[in-house]
């Protein structure tokens, strides 16, 4: 009975850590980045305790199940690009809705609506989930039309990441968004993932 308890503990700690890694940026949007570190400390602390207990179970009772779960989880944490998978899923799930917003901005149906921030548009409630940090997008006028940034993460100062629609097939301009892009990945025709920090 006790052996099943430690196996269950190993499974729970592993699932929590994997869910944390996969949904980290959605969690930040809910609890803020300042609370992310304590949450990570609790979850990974629990995982470490479960791993130590799994080693004890292996030595004392020759029970392999808990340690196998922990080792597989550690391998997954190092080998699986959870962040990239999450970004790809987010992009694929919401691309058509984001393109709908782009059309509405181009047609003038959605226009700049924050008086002290002339480059921001607060999206209507049905589109708020398309941009993290409050449902706002940044609209930058470029030579080819409008470039539009949908946030996936909005941190303090210049820290952000998101999907940028570009009207041409060229990479988004750092100047247009007053940023220094550390990462830029083409997602689809006219769409890039960028991060600035």
PDB file of N, CA and C in Angstrom, residues 87-88 91 95 98 147-150 152 161-173 177 181 183-195:
ATOM      1  N   UNK A  87       3.883  27.574 -28.123  1.00  0.00           N
ATOM      2  CA  UNK A  87       3.763  28.674 -29.084  1.00  0.00           C
ATOM      3  C   UNK A  87       3.120  28.212 -30.386  1.00  0.00           C
ATOM      4  N   UNK A  88       3.535  27.072 -30.870  1.00  0.00           N
ATOM      5  CA  UNK A  88       2.975  26.549 -32.129  1.00  0.00           C
ATOM      6  C   UNK A  88       1.483  26.266 -31.975  1.00  0.00           C
ATOM      7  N   UNK A  91      -0.375  29.549 -31.814  1.00  0.00           N
ATOM      8  CA  UNK A  91      -0.430  30.174 -33.135  1.00  0.00           C
ATOM      9  C   UNK A  91      -1.472  29.490 -34.015  1.00  0.00           C
ATOM     10  N   UNK A  95      -4.779  31.580 -35.134  1.00  0.00           N
ATOM     11  CA  UNK A  95      -4.344  32.314 -36.322  1.00  0.00           C
ATOM     12  C   UNK A  95      -5.516  32.948 -37.068  1.00  0.00           C
ATOM     13  N   UNK A  98      -6.798  35.964 -35.209  1.00  0.00           N
ATOM     14  CA  UNK A  98      -5.843  37.071 -35.291  1.00  0.00           C
ATOM     15  C   UNK A  98      -5.903  37.719 -36.674  1.00  0.00           C
ATOM     16  N   UNK A 147       1.933  46.848 -39.363  1.00  0.00           N
ATOM     17  CA  UNK A 147       2.457  45.669 -38.659  1.00  0.00           C
ATOM     18  C   UNK A 147       1.754  45.633 -37.314  1.00  0.00           C
ATOM     19  N   UNK A 148       1.323  44.456 -36.908  1.00  0.00           N
ATOM     20  CA  UNK A 148       0.510  44.334 -35.689  1.00  0.00           C
ATOM     21  C   UNK A 148       1.111  43.267 -34.784  1.00  0.00           C
ATOM     22  N   UNK A 149       1.348  43.644 -33.527  1.00  0.00           N
ATOM     23  CA  UNK A 149       1.943  42.744 -32.529  1.00  0.00           C
ATOM     24  C   UNK A 149       0.880  42.273 -31.550  1.00  0.00           C
ATOM     25  N   UNK A 150       0.685  40.955 -31.489  1.00  0.00           N
ATOM     26  CA  UNK A 150      -0.175  40.305 -30.505  1.00  0.00           C
ATOM     27  C   UNK A 150       0.747  39.700 -29.448  1.00  0.00           C
ATOM     28  N   UNK A 152       2.301  37.449 -26.522  1.00  0.00           N
ATOM     29  CA  UNK A 152       2.177  36.154 -25.842  1.00  0.00           C
ATOM     30  C   UNK A 152       2.688  36.287 -24.416  1.00  0.00           C
ATOM     31  N   UNK A 161       7.092  39.230 -25.698  1.00  0.00           N
ATOM     32  CA  UNK A 161       7.167  38.333 -26.843  1.00  0.00           C
ATOM     33  C   UNK A 161       5.786  38.290 -27.461  1.00  0.00           C
ATOM     34  N   UNK A 162       5.735  37.893 -28.707  1.00  0.00           N
ATOM     35  CA  UNK A 162       4.431  37.824 -29.351  1.00  0.00           C
ATOM     36  C   UNK A 162       4.519  37.482 -30.823  1.00  0.00           C
ATOM     37  N   UNK A 163       3.339  37.427 -31.426  1.00  0.00           N
ATOM     38  CA  UNK A 163       3.224  37.151 -32.852  1.00  0.00           C
ATOM     39  C   UNK A 163       3.016  38.472 -33.576  1.00  0.00           C
ATOM     40  N   UNK A 164       3.819  38.698 -34.611  1.00  0.00           N
ATOM     41  CA  UNK A 164       3.712  39.923 -35.388  1.00  0.00           C
ATOM     42  C   UNK A 164       3.205  39.588 -36.782  1.00  0.00           C
ATOM     43  N   UNK A 165       2.157  40.309 -37.164  1.00  0.00           N
ATOM     44  CA  UNK A 165       1.690  40.259 -38.553  1.00  0.00           C
ATOM     45  C   UNK A 165       2.435  41.351 -39.306  1.00  0.00           C
ATOM     46  N   UNK A 166       3.019  41.016 -40.462  1.00  0.00           N
ATOM     47  CA  UNK A 166       3.663  42.024 -41.294  1.00  0.00           C
ATOM     48  C   UNK A 166       2.919  42.075 -42.630  1.00  0.00           C
ATOM     49  N   UNK A 167       2.685  43.275 -43.167  1.00  0.00           N
ATOM     50  CA  UNK A 167       1.923  43.389 -44.408  1.00  0.00           C
ATOM     51  C   UNK A 167       2.708  42.907 -45.630  1.00  0.00           C
ATOM     52  N   UNK A 168       4.014  42.927 -45.521  1.00  0.00           N
ATOM     53  CA  UNK A 168       4.860  42.416 -46.604  1.00  0.00           C
ATOM     54  C   UNK A 168       5.427  41.081 -46.135  1.00  0.00           C
ATOM     55  N   UNK A 169       6.186  40.457 -46.966  1.00  0.00           N
ATOM     56  CA  UNK A 169       6.773  39.167 -46.583  1.00  0.00           C
ATOM     57  C   UNK A 169       8.112  39.347 -45.871  1.00  0.00           C
ATOM     58  N   UNK A 170       8.429  40.591 -45.536  1.00  0.00           N
ATOM     59  CA  UNK A 170       9.702  40.875 -44.867  1.00  0.00           C
ATOM     60  C   UNK A 170       9.573  40.704 -43.360  1.00  0.00           C
ATOM     61  N   UNK A 171      10.723  40.546 -42.704  1.00  0.00           N
ATOM     62  CA  UNK A 171      10.749  40.436 -41.240  1.00  0.00           C
ATOM     63  C   UNK A 171      10.227  41.724 -40.607  1.00  0.00           C
ATOM     64  N   UNK A 172       9.630  41.602 -39.410  1.00  0.00           N
ATOM     65  CA  UNK A 172       9.159  42.816 -38.741  1.00  0.00           C
ATOM     66  C   UNK A 172      10.314  43.727 -38.356  1.00  0.00           C
ATOM     67  N   UNK A 173      10.044  44.999 -38.399  1.00  0.00           N
ATOM     68  CA  UNK A 173      11.059  46.007 -38.092  1.00  0.00           C
ATOM     69  C   UNK A 173      11.137  46.253 -36.588  1.00  0.00           C
ATOM     70  N   UNK A 177       8.533  48.801 -33.632  1.00  0.00           N
ATOM     71  CA  UNK A 177       8.038  48.455 -32.294  1.00  0.00           C
ATOM     72  C   UNK A 177       8.943  48.987 -31.183  1.00  0.00           C
ATOM     73  N   UNK A 181      14.897  42.890 -30.954  1.00  0.00           N
ATOM     74  CA  UNK A 181      14.460  41.497 -30.977  1.00  0.00           C
ATOM     75  C   UNK A 181      15.636  40.557 -30.729  1.00  0.00           C
ATOM     76  N   UNK A 183      14.974  37.263 -30.497  1.00  0.00           N
ATOM     77  CA  UNK A 183      14.563  36.038 -31.194  1.00  0.00           C
ATOM     78  C   UNK A 183      13.527  36.424 -32.234  1.00  0.00           C
ATOM     79  N   UNK A 184      13.633  35.798 -33.409  1.00  0.00           N
ATOM     80  CA  UNK A 184      12.647  36.018 -34.448  1.00  0.00           C
ATOM     81  C   UNK A 184      12.503  34.731 -35.250  1.00  0.00           C
ATOM     82  N   UNK A 185      11.289  34.206 -35.315  1.00  0.00           N
ATOM     83  CA  UNK A 185      11.024  32.953 -36.008  1.00  0.00           C
ATOM     84  C   UNK A 185       9.833  33.133 -36.931  1.00  0.00           C
ATOM     85  N   UNK A 186       9.992  32.743 -38.180  1.00  0.00           N
ATOM     86  CA  UNK A 186       8.870  32.818 -39.108  1.00  0.00           C
ATOM     87  C   UNK A 186       7.881  31.705 -38.766  1.00  0.00           C
ATOM     88  N   UNK A 187       6.602  32.070 -38.594  1.00  0.00           N
ATOM     89  CA  UNK A 187       5.570  31.106 -38.234  1.00  0.00           C
ATOM     90  C   UNK A 187       4.758  30.683 -39.456  1.00  0.00           C
ATOM     91  N   UNK A 188       4.513  31.647 -40.347  1.00  0.00           N
ATOM     92  CA  UNK A 188       3.690  31.425 -41.524  1.00  0.00           C
ATOM     93  C   UNK A 188       3.873  32.631 -42.440  1.00  0.00           C
ATOM     94  N   UNK A 189       3.215  32.621 -43.571  1.00  0.00           N
ATOM     95  CA  UNK A 189       3.264  33.771 -44.477  1.00  0.00           C
ATOM     96  C   UNK A 189       2.768  35.013 -43.727  1.00  0.00           C
ATOM     97  N   UNK A 190       3.562  36.056 -43.683  1.00  0.00           N
ATOM     98  CA  UNK A 190       3.259  37.323 -43.015  1.00  0.00           C
ATOM     99  C   UNK A 190       3.268  37.249 -41.488  1.00  0.00           C
ATOM    100  N   UNK A 191       3.636  36.146 -40.878  1.00  0.00           N
ATOM    101  CA  UNK A 191       3.585  36.012 -39.414  1.00  0.00           C
ATOM    102  C   UNK A 191       4.945  35.594 -38.866  1.00  0.00           C
ATOM    103  N   UNK A 192       5.356  36.285 -37.792  1.00  0.00           N
ATOM    104  CA  UNK A 192       6.618  35.984 -37.100  1.00  0.00           C
ATOM    105  C   UNK A 192       6.365  35.933 -35.604  1.00  0.00           C
ATOM    106  N   UNK A 193       7.163  35.106 -34.938  1.00  0.00           N
ATOM    107  CA  UNK A 193       7.222  35.159 -33.477  1.00  0.00           C
ATOM    108  C   UNK A 193       8.459  35.965 -33.126  1.00  0.00           C
ATOM    109  N   UNK A 194       8.312  36.947 -32.224  1.00  0.00           N
ATOM    110  CA  UNK A 194       9.457  37.759 -31.796  1.00  0.00           C
ATOM    111  C   UNK A 194       9.502  37.812 -30.285  1.00  0.00           C
ATOM    112  N   UNK A 195      10.699  37.996 -29.757  1.00  0.00           N
ATOM    113  CA  UNK A 195      10.824  38.267 -28.320  1.00  0.00           C
ATOM    114  C   UNK A 195      11.885  39.350 -28.136  1.00  0.00           C
TER     115      UNK A 195
END
